[in-house]
Short mmCIF file of C-alpha atoms and ligand atoms in Angstrom, two decimals:
data_model
loop_
_atom_site.label_atom_id
_atom_site.label_comp_id
_atom_site.label_asym_id
_atom_site.label_seq_id
_atom_site.Cartn_x
_atom_site.Cartn_y
_atom_site.Cartn_z
CA MET A 1 -92.57 -20.39 -102.37
CA ARG A 2 -92.95 -23.36 -100.03
CA LYS A 3 -90.22 -24.05 -97.55
CA ILE A 4 -87.53 -26.12 -99.26
CA GLN A 5 -86.80 -29.44 -97.62
CA MET A 6 -84.29 -32.16 -98.39
CA VAL A 7 -87.23 -34.58 -98.56
CA ASP A 8 -90.88 -33.41 -98.38
CA LEU A 9 -92.84 -36.32 -96.92
CA GLN A 10 -95.80 -34.20 -95.81
CA ARG A 11 -96.46 -33.04 -99.36
CA GLN A 12 -95.96 -36.52 -100.72
CA TYR A 13 -98.58 -37.85 -98.29
CA GLU A 14 -101.35 -35.40 -99.26
CA PRO A 15 -102.41 -37.01 -102.57
CA ILE A 16 -102.12 -40.59 -101.23
CA LYS A 17 -103.68 -39.96 -97.81
CA ALA A 18 -106.86 -41.95 -98.56
CA GLU A 19 -104.96 -45.06 -99.77
CA VAL A 20 -102.37 -44.96 -96.99
CA ASP A 21 -104.90 -44.37 -94.23
CA ALA A 22 -107.20 -47.14 -95.48
CA SER A 23 -104.30 -49.55 -95.75
CA ILE A 24 -103.15 -48.80 -92.20
CA GLN A 25 -106.73 -49.06 -90.93
CA GLU A 26 -107.01 -52.54 -92.44
CA VAL A 27 -104.09 -53.67 -90.31
CA ILE A 28 -105.58 -52.15 -87.18
CA ASP A 29 -108.96 -53.75 -87.89
CA SER A 30 -107.37 -57.15 -88.50
CA ALA A 31 -105.15 -56.85 -85.40
CA MET A 32 -102.50 -58.81 -87.34
CA PHE A 33 -99.60 -56.56 -86.46
CA ILE A 34 -96.76 -59.04 -86.94
CA ASN A 35 -96.41 -60.77 -90.30
CA GLY A 36 -99.99 -61.45 -91.35
CA PRO A 37 -101.76 -60.71 -94.64
CA LYS A 38 -100.54 -57.12 -95.19
CA VAL A 39 -96.90 -58.11 -95.07
CA HIS A 40 -97.57 -61.02 -97.39
CA GLU A 41 -99.53 -58.84 -99.81
CA PHE A 42 -96.74 -56.27 -100.00
CA GLN A 43 -94.18 -59.04 -100.44
CA LYS A 44 -96.10 -60.46 -103.42
CA ASN A 45 -96.62 -57.04 -104.99
CA LEU A 46 -92.93 -56.20 -104.66
CA GLU A 47 -91.96 -59.59 -106.14
CA ASN A 48 -94.13 -58.77 -109.16
CA TYR A 49 -92.76 -55.25 -109.48
CA LEU A 50 -89.14 -56.39 -109.33
CA ASN A 51 -89.78 -59.56 -111.30
CA VAL A 52 -87.98 -61.64 -108.69
CA LYS A 53 -88.94 -64.99 -107.17
CA HIS A 54 -88.44 -64.11 -103.52
CA VAL A 55 -88.78 -60.97 -101.45
CA ILE A 56 -88.07 -61.46 -97.76
CA PRO A 57 -89.17 -58.44 -95.75
CA CYS A 58 -87.15 -57.49 -92.68
CA ALA A 59 -86.74 -54.70 -90.15
CA ASN A 60 -84.38 -52.30 -91.94
CA GLY A 61 -81.78 -52.06 -94.68
CA THR A 62 -78.83 -52.74 -92.41
CA ASP A 63 -80.45 -55.97 -91.22
CA ALA A 64 -81.16 -56.88 -94.84
CA LEU A 65 -77.44 -56.67 -95.65
CA GLN A 66 -76.43 -58.56 -92.52
CA ILE A 67 -78.98 -61.33 -93.06
CA ALA A 68 -78.18 -61.68 -96.77
CA ILE A 69 -74.51 -62.18 -95.93
CA MET A 70 -75.39 -64.61 -93.10
CA GLY A 71 -77.44 -66.59 -95.60
CA LEU A 72 -74.42 -67.16 -97.81
CA GLY A 73 -72.59 -68.94 -95.02
CA LEU A 74 -69.30 -67.05 -95.21
CA GLU A 75 -66.67 -67.76 -92.58
CA GLN A 76 -64.32 -65.75 -90.44
CA GLY A 77 -61.37 -64.54 -92.51
CA ASP A 78 -63.32 -64.53 -95.77
CA GLU A 79 -62.81 -61.26 -97.61
CA VAL A 80 -65.75 -59.21 -98.82
CA ILE A 81 -65.03 -56.33 -101.19
CA THR A 82 -67.12 -53.17 -101.18
CA ALA A 83 -66.87 -49.50 -102.10
CA ASP A 84 -65.04 -46.99 -99.93
CA PHE A 85 -67.61 -44.32 -100.79
CA THR A 86 -70.90 -45.44 -99.27
CA PHE A 87 -72.95 -45.29 -96.09
CA ALA A 88 -71.27 -47.10 -93.19
CA ALA A 89 -73.98 -49.79 -92.96
CA THR A 90 -72.50 -51.60 -95.94
CA VAL A 91 -69.12 -52.22 -94.32
CA GLU A 92 -70.48 -52.38 -90.77
CA VAL A 93 -72.32 -55.65 -91.30
CA ILE A 94 -69.28 -57.29 -92.92
CA ALA A 95 -67.14 -56.39 -89.92
CA LEU A 96 -69.87 -57.34 -87.45
CA LEU A 97 -70.01 -60.86 -88.91
CA LYS A 98 -66.22 -61.16 -88.37
CA LEU A 99 -65.58 -61.25 -92.09
CA THR A 100 -62.79 -59.09 -93.51
CA PRO A 101 -64.06 -55.98 -95.30
CA VAL A 102 -61.88 -54.87 -98.20
CA LEU A 103 -62.64 -51.32 -99.27
CA VAL A 104 -61.84 -50.19 -102.80
CA ASP A 105 -61.93 -46.88 -104.61
CA VAL A 106 -64.83 -45.70 -106.76
CA ASP A 107 -65.24 -44.32 -110.25
CA PRO A 108 -64.97 -40.50 -110.43
CA VAL A 109 -67.84 -40.25 -112.94
CA ASN A 110 -70.55 -42.50 -111.53
CA PHE A 111 -69.34 -42.72 -107.89
CA ASN A 112 -69.76 -46.51 -107.93
CA ILE A 113 -67.23 -49.28 -107.33
CA ASP A 114 -64.25 -48.97 -109.65
CA ILE A 115 -63.87 -52.14 -111.69
CA GLU A 116 -60.07 -51.96 -112.01
CA ALA A 117 -59.71 -51.39 -108.26
CA LEU A 118 -62.10 -54.27 -107.66
CA LYS A 119 -59.99 -56.56 -109.87
CA ARG A 120 -56.83 -55.64 -108.00
CA ALA A 121 -58.46 -56.36 -104.64
CA ILE A 122 -59.48 -59.94 -105.44
CA THR A 123 -57.37 -62.53 -103.58
CA PRO A 124 -57.80 -66.26 -102.97
CA LYS A 125 -59.64 -65.33 -99.76
CA THR A 126 -62.22 -63.17 -101.52
CA LYS A 127 -65.69 -64.67 -101.27
CA ALA A 128 -68.09 -61.87 -102.12
CA ILE A 129 -68.54 -58.43 -103.64
CA VAL A 130 -71.04 -55.86 -102.35
CA PRO A 131 -71.65 -53.29 -105.10
CA VAL A 132 -73.61 -50.27 -103.86
CA HIS A 133 -75.92 -48.50 -106.30
CA LEU A 134 -74.99 -45.13 -104.90
CA PHE A 135 -77.33 -42.14 -105.10
CA GLY A 136 -79.73 -44.17 -107.27
CA LEU A 137 -77.43 -45.18 -110.12
CA VAL A 138 -76.81 -48.87 -110.66
CA ALA A 139 -73.16 -49.90 -110.46
CA ASN A 140 -71.45 -51.40 -113.48
CA MET A 141 -73.11 -54.79 -112.94
CA GLU A 142 -72.08 -56.18 -116.32
CA ASP A 143 -68.43 -56.15 -115.23
CA VAL A 144 -69.15 -56.97 -111.58
CA MET A 145 -71.08 -60.11 -112.58
CA GLU A 146 -68.42 -61.15 -115.07
CA LEU A 147 -65.67 -60.85 -112.44
CA ALA A 148 -67.80 -62.68 -109.90
CA LYS A 149 -68.34 -65.54 -112.31
CA GLU A 150 -64.68 -65.72 -113.22
CA HIS A 151 -63.57 -65.85 -109.57
CA ASN A 152 -66.56 -67.74 -108.18
CA LEU A 153 -67.70 -64.92 -105.88
CA TYR A 154 -71.10 -64.08 -104.45
CA VAL A 155 -72.63 -60.72 -105.34
CA ILE A 156 -74.76 -58.94 -102.75
CA GLU A 157 -76.30 -55.74 -104.12
CA ASP A 158 -76.76 -52.87 -101.69
CA ASN A 159 -79.83 -51.44 -103.36
CA ALA A 160 -80.91 -49.16 -100.50
CA GLN A 161 -80.68 -46.11 -102.76
CA ALA A 162 -81.82 -47.43 -106.14
CA ILE A 163 -85.11 -49.27 -105.84
CA GLY A 164 -86.96 -49.12 -109.15
CA ALA A 165 -83.84 -48.37 -111.19
CA ASN A 166 -83.29 -50.47 -114.29
CA TYR A 167 -80.04 -51.85 -115.55
CA THR A 168 -79.55 -52.65 -119.22
CA PHE A 169 -76.98 -55.26 -120.11
CA LYS A 170 -75.01 -55.08 -123.35
CA ASP A 171 -77.25 -57.73 -124.89
CA GLY A 172 -80.21 -55.40 -124.35
CA SER A 173 -81.79 -57.31 -121.47
CA LYS A 174 -83.17 -55.06 -118.78
CA VAL A 175 -83.25 -56.02 -115.11
CA LYS A 176 -84.30 -54.15 -111.98
CA ALA A 177 -81.54 -53.12 -109.62
CA GLY A 178 -81.30 -55.48 -106.67
CA VAL A 179 -82.18 -58.67 -108.52
CA ILE A 180 -79.03 -58.99 -110.63
CA GLY A 181 -76.64 -60.52 -108.09
CA ASP A 182 -77.13 -63.61 -105.90
CA VAL A 183 -79.02 -61.50 -103.42
CA GLY A 184 -80.11 -57.87 -103.14
CA CYS A 185 -80.98 -55.69 -100.17
CA THR A 186 -82.99 -52.56 -99.73
CA SER A 187 -84.10 -50.11 -97.08
CA PHE A 188 -87.51 -48.52 -96.68
CA PHE A 189 -86.20 -45.74 -94.41
CA PRO A 190 -88.66 -42.83 -94.84
CA SER A 191 -86.38 -40.75 -97.09
CA LYS A 192 -85.48 -43.60 -99.45
CA ASN A 193 -87.14 -43.74 -102.89
CA LEU A 194 -89.73 -46.17 -101.51
CA GLY A 195 -90.00 -45.16 -97.88
CA CYS A 196 -92.31 -46.24 -95.10
CA TYR A 197 -93.23 -44.24 -91.98
CA GLY A 198 -90.62 -45.83 -89.75
CA ASP A 199 -88.01 -48.51 -90.37
CA GLY A 200 -88.23 -51.29 -92.91
CA GLY A 201 -86.15 -53.34 -95.30
CA ALA A 202 -86.17 -56.32 -97.64
CA ILE A 203 -83.97 -58.96 -99.21
CA PHE A 204 -84.42 -60.19 -102.80
CA THR A 205 -83.25 -63.38 -104.47
CA ASN A 206 -84.12 -65.76 -107.30
CA ASN A 207 -82.39 -68.63 -105.49
CA ASP A 208 -85.00 -70.89 -103.80
CA GLU A 209 -82.54 -72.49 -101.42
CA LEU A 210 -81.05 -69.18 -100.32
CA ALA A 211 -84.55 -67.73 -99.85
CA HIS A 212 -85.44 -70.64 -97.59
CA THR A 213 -82.25 -70.20 -95.55
CA ILE A 214 -82.88 -66.46 -95.18
CA ARG A 215 -86.55 -66.92 -94.16
CA GLY A 216 -85.28 -69.00 -91.26
CA ILE A 217 -82.53 -66.58 -90.30
CA VAL A 218 -84.92 -63.62 -90.00
CA ASN A 219 -87.05 -65.74 -87.66
CA HIS A 220 -84.57 -66.85 -84.97
CA GLY A 221 -83.09 -69.58 -87.14
CA MET A 222 -86.39 -71.49 -87.08
CA TYR A 223 -87.54 -73.63 -90.01
CA VAL A 224 -89.87 -75.70 -87.85
CA ARG A 225 -91.49 -73.96 -84.90
CA TYR A 226 -89.23 -74.02 -81.81
CA HIS A 227 -86.53 -75.93 -83.67
CA HIS A 228 -83.55 -73.59 -83.99
CA ASP A 229 -81.27 -75.03 -86.67
CA VAL A 230 -79.00 -72.02 -87.13
CA VAL A 231 -78.25 -68.88 -85.14
CA GLY A 232 -80.70 -66.34 -86.47
CA VAL A 233 -81.98 -62.90 -85.65
CA ASN A 234 -85.36 -61.29 -85.10
CA SER A 235 -85.96 -58.99 -88.03
CA ARG A 236 -89.50 -58.29 -89.17
CA LEU A 237 -91.24 -55.68 -91.26
CA ASP A 238 -94.10 -54.27 -89.16
CA ALA A 239 -97.52 -54.87 -90.73
CA ILE A 240 -98.31 -51.16 -90.39
CA GLN A 241 -95.15 -50.31 -92.34
CA ALA A 242 -96.06 -52.93 -94.95
CA ALA A 243 -99.46 -51.20 -95.25
CA VAL A 244 -97.77 -47.87 -95.99
CA LEU A 245 -95.39 -49.47 -98.48
CA ASP A 246 -98.16 -51.39 -100.23
CA ALA A 247 -100.11 -48.16 -100.69
CA LYS A 248 -97.02 -46.34 -102.02
CA LEU A 249 -95.60 -49.07 -104.30
CA PRO A 250 -97.97 -48.30 -107.23
CA ASN A 251 -96.49 -44.76 -107.23
CA LEU A 252 -92.83 -45.80 -107.22
CA ASP A 253 -92.26 -45.35 -110.95
CA ALA A 254 -93.98 -41.96 -110.88
CA TYR A 255 -91.87 -40.96 -107.87
CA ASN A 256 -88.68 -41.96 -109.66
CA ASN A 257 -89.79 -40.06 -112.76
CA ALA A 258 -90.43 -36.96 -110.66
CA ARG A 259 -86.90 -37.25 -109.26
CA ARG A 260 -85.45 -37.63 -112.76
CA ASN A 261 -87.41 -34.59 -113.95
CA ALA A 262 -86.04 -32.51 -111.12
CA ALA A 263 -82.52 -33.78 -111.90
CA ARG A 264 -82.93 -32.82 -115.55
CA LYS A 265 -83.92 -29.27 -114.55
CA TYR A 266 -80.99 -28.99 -112.16
CA ASN A 267 -78.61 -30.29 -114.85
CA ASP A 268 -79.93 -27.78 -117.41
CA ALA A 269 -79.43 -24.88 -115.04
CA PHE A 270 -75.89 -25.92 -114.09
CA LYS A 271 -74.81 -26.88 -117.59
CA ASN A 272 -71.31 -25.68 -118.53
CA HIS A 273 -70.68 -23.90 -115.24
CA PRO A 274 -66.90 -24.05 -114.70
CA ASN A 275 -67.18 -24.89 -111.00
CA ILE A 276 -69.93 -27.49 -111.22
CA ILE A 277 -69.85 -31.06 -112.42
CA THR A 278 -73.38 -32.40 -112.66
CA PRO A 279 -74.18 -36.03 -111.91
CA THR A 280 -73.89 -38.41 -114.77
CA GLY A 281 -74.77 -41.97 -115.48
CA LEU A 282 -72.95 -44.67 -117.31
CA SER A 283 -70.48 -43.85 -120.03
CA THR A 284 -73.09 -44.24 -122.73
CA CYS A 285 -75.80 -42.28 -121.01
CA ASP A 286 -76.24 -39.32 -118.72
CA GLY A 287 -78.78 -41.20 -116.62
CA ILE A 288 -81.54 -38.74 -117.40
CA CYS A 289 -82.08 -39.00 -121.13
CA SER A 290 -85.74 -39.30 -122.05
CA THR A 291 -85.63 -43.04 -122.71
CA CYS A 292 -83.40 -43.96 -119.84
CA ASP A 293 -84.43 -45.15 -116.43
CA CYS A 294 -81.12 -46.31 -115.00
CA HIS A 295 -80.79 -43.48 -112.46
CA VAL A 296 -83.47 -42.91 -109.81
CA PHE A 297 -81.72 -39.97 -108.10
CA HIS A 298 -81.96 -40.93 -104.49
CA GLN A 299 -79.57 -38.01 -104.17
CA TYR A 300 -78.74 -35.23 -106.61
CA THR A 301 -75.06 -34.77 -106.03
CA LEU A 302 -72.78 -32.15 -107.58
CA LYS A 303 -69.02 -31.98 -107.57
CA ILE A 304 -67.79 -28.47 -106.81
CA VAL A 305 -64.40 -27.94 -108.42
CA ASN A 306 -61.89 -25.09 -108.01
CA ALA A 307 -64.22 -23.43 -105.52
CA ASP A 308 -64.93 -23.65 -101.80
CA ARG A 309 -67.53 -26.40 -101.34
CA ASP A 310 -67.85 -25.77 -97.61
CA ALA A 311 -68.40 -22.04 -98.11
CA LEU A 312 -71.14 -22.85 -100.62
CA ALA A 313 -72.72 -25.25 -98.12
CA GLN A 314 -72.73 -22.56 -95.47
CA HIS A 315 -74.23 -20.04 -97.89
CA LEU A 316 -77.03 -22.45 -98.79
CA ALA A 317 -77.80 -22.95 -95.11
CA GLU A 318 -78.01 -19.18 -94.65
CA LYS A 319 -80.48 -18.98 -97.55
CA GLY A 320 -82.67 -21.70 -96.04
CA ILE A 321 -81.65 -24.34 -98.56
CA PRO A 322 -80.96 -27.69 -96.94
CA HIS A 323 -78.16 -29.82 -98.38
CA GLY A 324 -76.14 -32.88 -97.49
CA ILE A 325 -72.50 -33.89 -97.73
CA TYR A 326 -72.70 -37.59 -98.59
CA TYR A 327 -70.16 -38.68 -97.51
CA PRO A 328 -67.72 -36.37 -95.75
CA ILE A 329 -65.20 -39.01 -94.65
CA PRO A 330 -64.28 -42.07 -96.73
CA LEU A 331 -64.83 -45.33 -94.87
CA HIS A 332 -61.14 -46.34 -95.00
CA ARG A 333 -60.39 -43.25 -92.88
CA GLN A 334 -63.03 -44.06 -90.26
CA LYS A 335 -61.61 -45.30 -86.96
CA ALA A 336 -63.80 -48.39 -86.97
CA TYR A 337 -62.74 -49.49 -90.45
CA ALA A 338 -59.15 -48.31 -90.77
CA ASP A 339 -56.78 -51.12 -91.73
CA GLU A 340 -53.00 -50.95 -91.92
CA ARG A 341 -53.12 -52.68 -95.30
CA TYR A 342 -54.82 -49.65 -96.83
CA ASN A 343 -52.69 -47.20 -98.75
CA GLU A 344 -53.97 -43.62 -99.19
CA ALA A 345 -52.80 -43.60 -102.79
CA ASP A 346 -55.35 -46.31 -103.57
CA PHE A 347 -58.24 -44.07 -102.54
CA GLU A 348 -57.57 -41.01 -104.64
CA VAL A 349 -61.12 -40.71 -105.95
CA THR A 350 -62.98 -41.19 -102.66
CA ASN A 351 -60.65 -38.79 -100.91
CA GLN A 352 -61.34 -36.18 -103.56
CA LEU A 353 -65.08 -36.80 -103.68
CA SER A 354 -65.42 -36.33 -99.94
CA ASP A 355 -63.99 -32.81 -100.44
CA GLU A 356 -66.01 -31.95 -103.54
CA VAL A 357 -69.51 -33.40 -103.28
CA ILE A 358 -72.66 -31.64 -102.20
CA SER A 359 -76.18 -33.02 -102.47
CA LEU A 360 -79.06 -30.64 -103.15
CA PRO A 361 -82.71 -31.11 -102.14
CA MET A 362 -84.14 -34.04 -104.11
CA HIS A 363 -87.60 -35.45 -103.68
CA THR A 364 -90.84 -36.15 -105.49
CA GLU A 365 -92.48 -32.80 -104.78
CA LEU A 366 -89.83 -30.27 -105.82
CA ASP A 367 -91.42 -27.55 -107.92
CA ASP A 368 -89.96 -25.22 -110.54
CA ASP A 369 -89.83 -22.19 -108.24
CA GLN A 370 -87.86 -24.13 -105.68
CA ILE A 371 -85.46 -25.53 -108.27
CA GLN A 372 -84.93 -22.09 -109.74
CA PHE A 373 -84.27 -20.54 -106.33
CA ILE A 374 -81.78 -23.30 -105.49
CA THR A 375 -79.92 -23.19 -108.81
CA ASN A 376 -79.77 -19.37 -108.83
CA THR A 377 -78.45 -19.34 -105.29
CA VAL A 378 -75.72 -21.86 -106.11
CA ILE A 379 -74.70 -20.16 -109.36
CA ASN A 380 -74.72 -16.62 -107.93
CA PHE A 381 -72.58 -17.68 -105.00
CA LEU A 382 -70.03 -19.43 -107.19
CA ASN A 383 -69.90 -16.52 -109.65
CA GLN A 384 -69.34 -13.99 -106.89
CA ASN A 385 -66.71 -15.99 -105.07
CA ASN A 386 -64.51 -17.13 -107.93
C1 PLP B 401 -79.93 -46.32 -95.99
C2 PLP B 401 -78.83 -47.23 -96.39
C3 PLP B 401 -78.56 -48.43 -95.71
C4 PLP B 401 -79.23 -48.82 -94.43
O1 PLP B 401 -80.58 -48.79 -94.38
P1 PLP B 401 -81.35 -48.66 -92.96
O2 PLP B 401 -82.74 -49.02 -93.29
O3 PLP B 401 -81.19 -47.27 -92.51
O4 PLP B 401 -80.72 -49.64 -92.03
C5 PLP B 401 -77.57 -49.26 -96.22
N1 PLP B 401 -76.85 -48.91 -97.30
C6 PLP B 401 -77.05 -47.76 -97.95
C7 PLP B 401 -76.22 -47.44 -99.15
C8 PLP B 401 -78.02 -46.87 -97.52
O5 PLP B 401 -78.20 -45.70 -98.15
#
């Protein structure tokens, strides 16, 4: 059996080596390392894939979030609501821009922002909601968009973990994650579902005016060369990274299918185990049914109940099985984001999840032997220790 890795980028590269190498070589031959045709080509291809009017490439996913929020022109004291259970980047940019982050609890089933908690957190100062499509499953955007409309709020999707996922509205319309709200953001960090070989990110929107504003912000606030109309940043996607992404984009659906297949095998093996709760999708769907494409399994995350999660984690490490605890400490309990207005009782789910979750290896190259070894190791340990 091959060595099990959390993400196996070497193996993923082997079958696409010719395309990736040729695409990178084109950039080197053209010597257009900043912006230039490769970045533009990738931008167009991603716009087509997502069916969105504007993709604005940038340097990383954290920048994408920051720039998207800057583009909306929010002001100090404006409140921005996001999930307590996410990667710190989401809340970091809100705080950095001197806006007021308001963290709310998540749903115990899909790990995404809890709609009732979101409703309770809306005040007259609320200006925006940042739903995070955690672990590859799109948040309940039907309800998020309805609330946003009702209260006149912007919606900024943190789509760093769910590129390629589809969301089906009740009326049957299907939209790609990241292009549902006013603006969407993604990361091309190497381990993400569409990863480059360094840092990268992008912003999506169907709003022409907002796209124009954001294109200036990423380029030092310039709309006309050397005329700086707003305070901007310098955030660019390297042409060499765009070359890698452009070569990989045609495989994104196949990559996401491979992840779903692996998730299905994991779920089958863990089915009905008393100490394991397997990941699940929306209430009407487990996220991995044969017709469904709403979950792209950036992470495959179990809840370990009535058993010692940390002992299991240690056992996996001893057996050479990598794993992750995403996320071990809820954001409202982080020093940087603690706020005296928060009440522990309002974060029951995140607090519990941080004690129960464990993410198993999940990538596009997992094979059956590896999955079987992992699932047997988990099940044997839990059976022997409970
Ligand atoms: C990875 C990630 C980011 C940040 O992306 P970078 O490219 O690493 O800056 C933001 N939000 C979430 C949910 C992420 O998983």
